Amino acid sequence: MRVEGYSFGRIRINGKEYTNDVIVSQDRVINSKWWRREGHNVYPEDIKEILSEKPEIVVFGCGAAGAMKVNKAVLDVLSQMGIEVIQQLTNQAVETFNRLVSKGKRVVLAAHLTC
């Protein structure tokens, strides 16, 4: 998978444009309409699909201005599983994801596309 572009509210992955928050692995789009219990907060129940991929690294794209927050309980779960977590603005997270995929890492991008 390659994220070809991101702009506020839009992301292009392997030639297809998405306008909802997404979860993407190095192999596939896992969820093209990712929604969380609370829109700007990520809780453990919001990452079940991510965990099923057994990633080495999870990159959270926290929005154009960083409005999405990853709850400490999520960080604890991922840490206990030995999964590295990176939290960045979504434009930076996209670049990080692409770089990690090009290095052959098992990585998941969970991207909030707006604020």
PDB file of N, CA, C and O in Angstrom, residues 47 50-51 54-61 70 74-88 96-97 99-100 103 105-110:
ATOM      1  N   ILE A  47      -9.544   0.167  18.486  1.00  0.00           N
ATOM      2  CA  ILE A  47      -8.350  -0.328  17.794  1.00  0.00           C
ATOM      3  C   ILE A  47      -8.371  -1.842  17.559  1.00  0.00           C
ATOM      4  O   ILE A  47      -7.348  -2.425  17.214  1.00  0.00           O
ATOM      5  N   ILE A  50      -6.994  -2.822  14.291  1.00  0.00           N
ATOM      6  CA  ILE A  50      -5.542  -2.604  14.258  1.00  0.00           C
ATOM      7  C   ILE A  50      -4.839  -3.797  14.892  1.00  0.00           C
ATOM      8  O   ILE A  50      -3.885  -4.342  14.323  1.00  0.00           O
ATOM      9  N   LEU A  51      -5.304  -4.231  16.040  1.00  0.00           N
ATOM     10  CA  LEU A  51      -4.671  -5.337  16.757  1.00  0.00           C
ATOM     11  C   LEU A  51      -4.730  -6.628  15.956  1.00  0.00           C
ATOM     12  O   LEU A  51      -3.800  -7.438  16.002  1.00  0.00           O
ATOM     13  N   LYS A  54      -1.709  -7.478  13.857  1.00  0.00           N
ATOM     14  CA  LYS A  54      -0.451  -7.791  14.541  1.00  0.00           C
ATOM     15  C   LYS A  54       0.724  -6.937  14.021  1.00  0.00           C
ATOM     16  O   LYS A  54       1.758  -7.445  13.603  1.00  0.00           O
ATOM     17  N   PRO A  55       0.563  -5.618  14.089  1.00  0.00           N
ATOM     18  CA  PRO A  55       1.618  -4.736  13.569  1.00  0.00           C
ATOM     19  C   PRO A  55       2.809  -4.637  14.510  1.00  0.00           C
ATOM     20  O   PRO A  55       2.699  -4.905  15.712  1.00  0.00           O
ATOM     21  N   GLU A  56       3.932  -4.246  13.945  1.00  0.00           N
ATOM     22  CA  GLU A  56       5.111  -3.881  14.740  1.00  0.00           C
ATOM     23  C   GLU A  56       4.953  -2.442  15.234  1.00  0.00           C
ATOM     24  O   GLU A  56       5.425  -2.092  16.305  1.00  0.00           O
ATOM     25  N   ILE A  57       4.337  -1.630  14.369  1.00  0.00           N
ATOM     26  CA  ILE A  57       4.235  -0.188  14.606  1.00  0.00           C
ATOM     27  C   ILE A  57       2.832   0.278  14.225  1.00  0.00           C
ATOM     28  O   ILE A  57       2.290  -0.133  13.196  1.00  0.00           O
ATOM     29  N   VAL A  58       2.267   1.158  15.053  1.00  0.00           N
ATOM     30  CA  VAL A  58       1.017   1.833  14.719  1.00  0.00           C
ATOM     31  C   VAL A  58       1.313   3.322  14.644  1.00  0.00           C
ATOM     32  O   VAL A  58       1.868   3.906  15.577  1.00  0.00           O
ATOM     33  N   VAL A  59       0.950   3.906  13.509  1.00  0.00           N
ATOM     34  CA  VAL A  59       1.110   5.343  13.308  1.00  0.00           C
ATOM     35  C   VAL A  59      -0.284   5.962  13.362  1.00  0.00           C
ATOM     36  O   VAL A  59      -1.149   5.609  12.563  1.00  0.00           O
ATOM     37  N   PHE A  60      -0.490   6.835  14.330  1.00  0.00           N
ATOM     38  CA  PHE A  60      -1.759   7.559  14.427  1.00  0.00           C
ATOM     39  C   PHE A  60      -1.582   8.918  13.762  1.00  0.00           C
ATOM     40  O   PHE A  60      -0.729   9.708  14.173  1.00  0.00           O
ATOM     41  N   GLY A  61      -2.377   9.165  12.732  1.00  0.00           N
ATOM     42  CA  GLY A  61      -2.459  10.490  12.131  1.00  0.00           C
ATOM     43  C   GLY A  61      -3.541  11.235  12.882  1.00  0.00           C
ATOM     44  O   GLY A  61      -4.731  10.931  12.728  1.00  0.00           O
ATOM     45  N   VAL A  70      -5.054  10.097  21.480  1.00  0.00           N
ATOM     46  CA  VAL A  70      -4.987   8.668  21.764  1.00  0.00           C
ATOM     47  C   VAL A  70      -4.962   8.494  23.281  1.00  0.00           C
ATOM     48  O   VAL A  70      -4.052   8.985  23.949  1.00  0.00           O
ATOM     49  N   VAL A  74      -5.031   3.052  25.472  1.00  0.00           N
ATOM     50  CA  VAL A  74      -4.623   2.526  24.165  1.00  0.00           C
ATOM     51  C   VAL A  74      -3.109   2.379  24.125  1.00  0.00           C
ATOM     52  O   VAL A  74      -2.579   1.345  23.700  1.00  0.00           O
ATOM     53  N   LEU A  75      -2.421   3.408  24.579  1.00  0.00           N
ATOM     54  CA  LEU A  75      -0.954   3.358  24.599  1.00  0.00           C
ATOM     55  C   LEU A  75      -0.468   2.212  25.479  1.00  0.00           C
ATOM     56  O   LEU A  75       0.492   1.515  25.119  1.00  0.00           O
ATOM     57  N   ASP A  76      -1.136   2.004  26.597  1.00  0.00           N
ATOM     58  CA  ASP A  76      -0.763   0.910  27.501  1.00  0.00           C
ATOM     59  C   ASP A  76      -0.965  -0.455  26.840  1.00  0.00           C
ATOM     60  O   ASP A  76      -0.105  -1.326  26.920  1.00  0.00           O
ATOM     61  N   VAL A  77      -2.108  -0.644  26.185  1.00  0.00           N
ATOM     62  CA  VAL A  77      -2.389  -1.913  25.498  1.00  0.00           C
ATOM     63  C   VAL A  77      -1.328  -2.185  24.440  1.00  0.00           C
ATOM     64  O   VAL A  77      -0.771  -3.286  24.362  1.00  0.00           O
ATOM     65  N   LEU A  78      -1.046  -1.196  23.623  1.00  0.00           N
ATOM     66  CA  LEU A  78      -0.069  -1.374  22.549  1.00  0.00           C
ATOM     67  C   LEU A  78       1.326  -1.632  23.118  1.00  0.00           C
ATOM     68  O   LEU A  78       2.055  -2.503  22.630  1.00  0.00           O
ATOM     69  N   SER A  79       1.690  -0.913  24.157  1.00  0.00           N
ATOM     70  CA  SER A  79       2.997  -1.106  24.786  1.00  0.00           C
ATOM     71  C   SER A  79       3.131  -2.521  25.354  1.00  0.00           C
ATOM     72  O   SER A  79       4.164  -3.169  25.172  1.00  0.00           O
ATOM     73  N   GLN A  80       2.087  -2.995  26.023  1.00  0.00           N
ATOM     74  CA  GLN A  80       2.113  -4.340  26.591  1.00  0.00           C
ATOM     75  C   GLN A  80       2.271  -5.408  25.517  1.00  0.00           C
ATOM     76  O   GLN A  80       2.801  -6.484  25.783  1.00  0.00           O
ATOM     77  N   MET A  81       1.827  -5.104  24.312  1.00  0.00           N
ATOM     78  CA  MET A  81       1.939  -6.053  23.201  1.00  0.00           C
ATOM     79  C   MET A  81       3.252  -5.880  22.434  1.00  0.00           C
ATOM     80  O   MET A  81       3.483  -6.563  21.442  1.00  0.00           O
ATOM     81  N   GLY A  82       4.070  -4.922  22.876  1.00  0.00           N
ATOM     82  CA  GLY A  82       5.349  -4.688  22.219  1.00  0.00           C
ATOM     83  C   GLY A  82       5.235  -3.936  20.903  1.00  0.00           C
ATOM     84  O   GLY A  82       6.129  -4.011  20.055  1.00  0.00           O
ATOM     85  N   ILE A  83       4.150  -3.209  20.736  1.00  0.00           N
ATOM     86  CA  ILE A  83       3.900  -2.462  19.501  1.00  0.00           C
ATOM     87  C   ILE A  83       4.334  -1.015  19.697  1.00  0.00           C
ATOM     88  O   ILE A  83       3.896  -0.350  20.636  1.00  0.00           O
ATOM     89  N   GLU A  84       5.179  -0.555  18.812  1.00  0.00           N
ATOM     90  CA  GLU A  84       5.629   0.841  18.846  1.00  0.00           C
ATOM     91  C   GLU A  84       4.488   1.751  18.395  1.00  0.00           C
ATOM     92  O   GLU A  84       3.736   1.402  17.471  1.00  0.00           O
ATOM     93  N   VAL A  85       4.376   2.911  19.014  1.00  0.00           N
ATOM     94  CA  VAL A  85       3.333   3.883  18.673  1.00  0.00           C
ATOM     95  C   VAL A  85       3.977   5.193  18.258  1.00  0.00           C
ATOM     96  O   VAL A  85       4.875   5.695  18.933  1.00  0.00           O
ATOM     97  N   ILE A  86       3.498   5.728  17.156  1.00  0.00           N
ATOM     98  CA  ILE A  86       3.914   7.043  16.686  1.00  0.00           C
ATOM     99  C   ILE A  86       2.645   7.874  16.532  1.00  0.00           C
ATOM    100  O   ILE A  86       1.692   7.435  15.887  1.00  0.00           O
ATOM    101  N   GLN A  87       2.632   9.065  17.121  1.00  0.00           N
ATOM    102  CA  GLN A  87       1.506   9.984  17.000  1.00  0.00           C
ATOM    103  C   GLN A  87       2.006  11.262  16.328  1.00  0.00           C
ATOM    104  O   GLN A  87       2.941  11.888  16.824  1.00  0.00           O
ATOM    105  N   GLN A  88       1.386  11.616  15.212  1.00  0.00           N
ATOM    106  CA  GLN A  88       1.817  12.799  14.460  1.00  0.00           C
ATOM    107  C   GLN A  88       0.604  13.469  13.822  1.00  0.00           C
ATOM    108  O   GLN A  88      -0.467  12.863  13.728  1.00  0.00           O
ATOM    109  N   THR A  96       5.530   9.105   7.367  1.00  0.00           N
ATOM    110  CA  THR A  96       6.128   8.072   8.220  1.00  0.00           C
ATOM    111  C   THR A  96       5.649   6.690   7.795  1.00  0.00           C
ATOM    112  O   THR A  96       6.443   5.756   7.668  1.00  0.00           O
ATOM    113  N   PHE A  97       4.353   6.539   7.578  1.00  0.00           N
ATOM    114  CA  PHE A  97       3.793   5.267   7.129  1.00  0.00           C
ATOM    115  C   PHE A  97       4.460   4.805   5.840  1.00  0.00           C
ATOM    116  O   PHE A  97       4.917   3.656   5.738  1.00  0.00           O
ATOM    117  N   ARG A  99       7.322   5.605   4.561  1.00  0.00           N
ATOM    118  CA  ARG A  99       8.736   5.276   4.800  1.00  0.00           C
ATOM    119  C   ARG A  99       8.864   3.903   5.445  1.00  0.00           C
ATOM    120  O   ARG A  99       9.695   3.084   5.053  1.00  0.00           O
ATOM    121  N   LEU A 100       8.024   3.632   6.445  1.00  0.00           N
ATOM    122  CA  LEU A 100       8.082   2.344   7.140  1.00  0.00           C
ATOM    123  C   LEU A 100       7.672   1.190   6.227  1.00  0.00           C
ATOM    124  O   LEU A 100       8.273   0.110   6.268  1.00  0.00           O
ATOM    125  N   LYS A 103      10.420   0.175   4.052  1.00  0.00           N
ATOM    126  CA  LYS A 103      11.453  -0.575   4.779  1.00  0.00           C
ATOM    127  C   LYS A 103      10.993  -1.988   5.129  1.00  0.00           C
ATOM    128  O   LYS A 103      11.703  -2.719   5.816  1.00  0.00           O
ATOM    129  N   LYS A 105       8.346  -2.891   7.022  1.00  0.00           N
ATOM    130  CA  LYS A 105       7.793  -3.023   8.377  1.00  0.00           C
ATOM    131  C   LYS A 105       6.321  -3.428   8.322  1.00  0.00           C
ATOM    132  O   LYS A 105       5.608  -3.104   7.378  1.00  0.00           O
ATOM    133  N   ARG A 106       5.874  -4.141   9.347  1.00  0.00           N
ATOM    134  CA  ARG A 106       4.447  -4.420   9.538  1.00  0.00           C
ATOM    135  C   ARG A 106       3.881  -3.213  10.284  1.00  0.00           C
ATOM    136  O   ARG A 106       4.072  -3.075  11.488  1.00  0.00           O
ATOM    137  N   VAL A 107       3.214  -2.370   9.540  1.00  0.00           N
ATOM    138  CA  VAL A 107       2.782  -1.087  10.089  1.00  0.00           C
ATOM    139  C   VAL A 107       1.315  -0.840   9.740  1.00  0.00           C
ATOM    140  O   VAL A 107       0.834  -1.276   8.703  1.00  0.00           O
ATOM    141  N   VAL A 108       0.639  -0.149  10.652  1.00  0.00           N
ATOM    142  CA  VAL A 108      -0.744   0.263  10.435  1.00  0.00           C
ATOM    143  C   VAL A 108      -0.815   1.775  10.619  1.00  0.00           C
ATOM    144  O   VAL A 108      -0.252   2.317  11.571  1.00  0.00           O
ATOM    145  N   LEU A 109      -1.500   2.425   9.704  1.00  0.00           N
ATOM    146  CA  LEU A 109      -1.795   3.854   9.807  1.00  0.00           C
ATOM    147  C   LEU A 109      -3.267   4.005  10.166  1.00  0.00           C
ATOM    148  O   LEU A 109      -4.132   3.452   9.479  1.00  0.00           O
ATOM    149  N   ALA A 110      -3.550   4.708  11.250  1.00  0.00           N
ATOM    150  CA  ALA A 110      -4.918   5.061  11.635  1.00  0.00           C
ATOM    151  C   ALA A 110      -5.016   6.575  11.499  1.00  0.00           C
ATOM    152  O   ALA A 110      -4.438   7.307  12.314  1.00  0.00           O
TER     153      ALA A 110
END
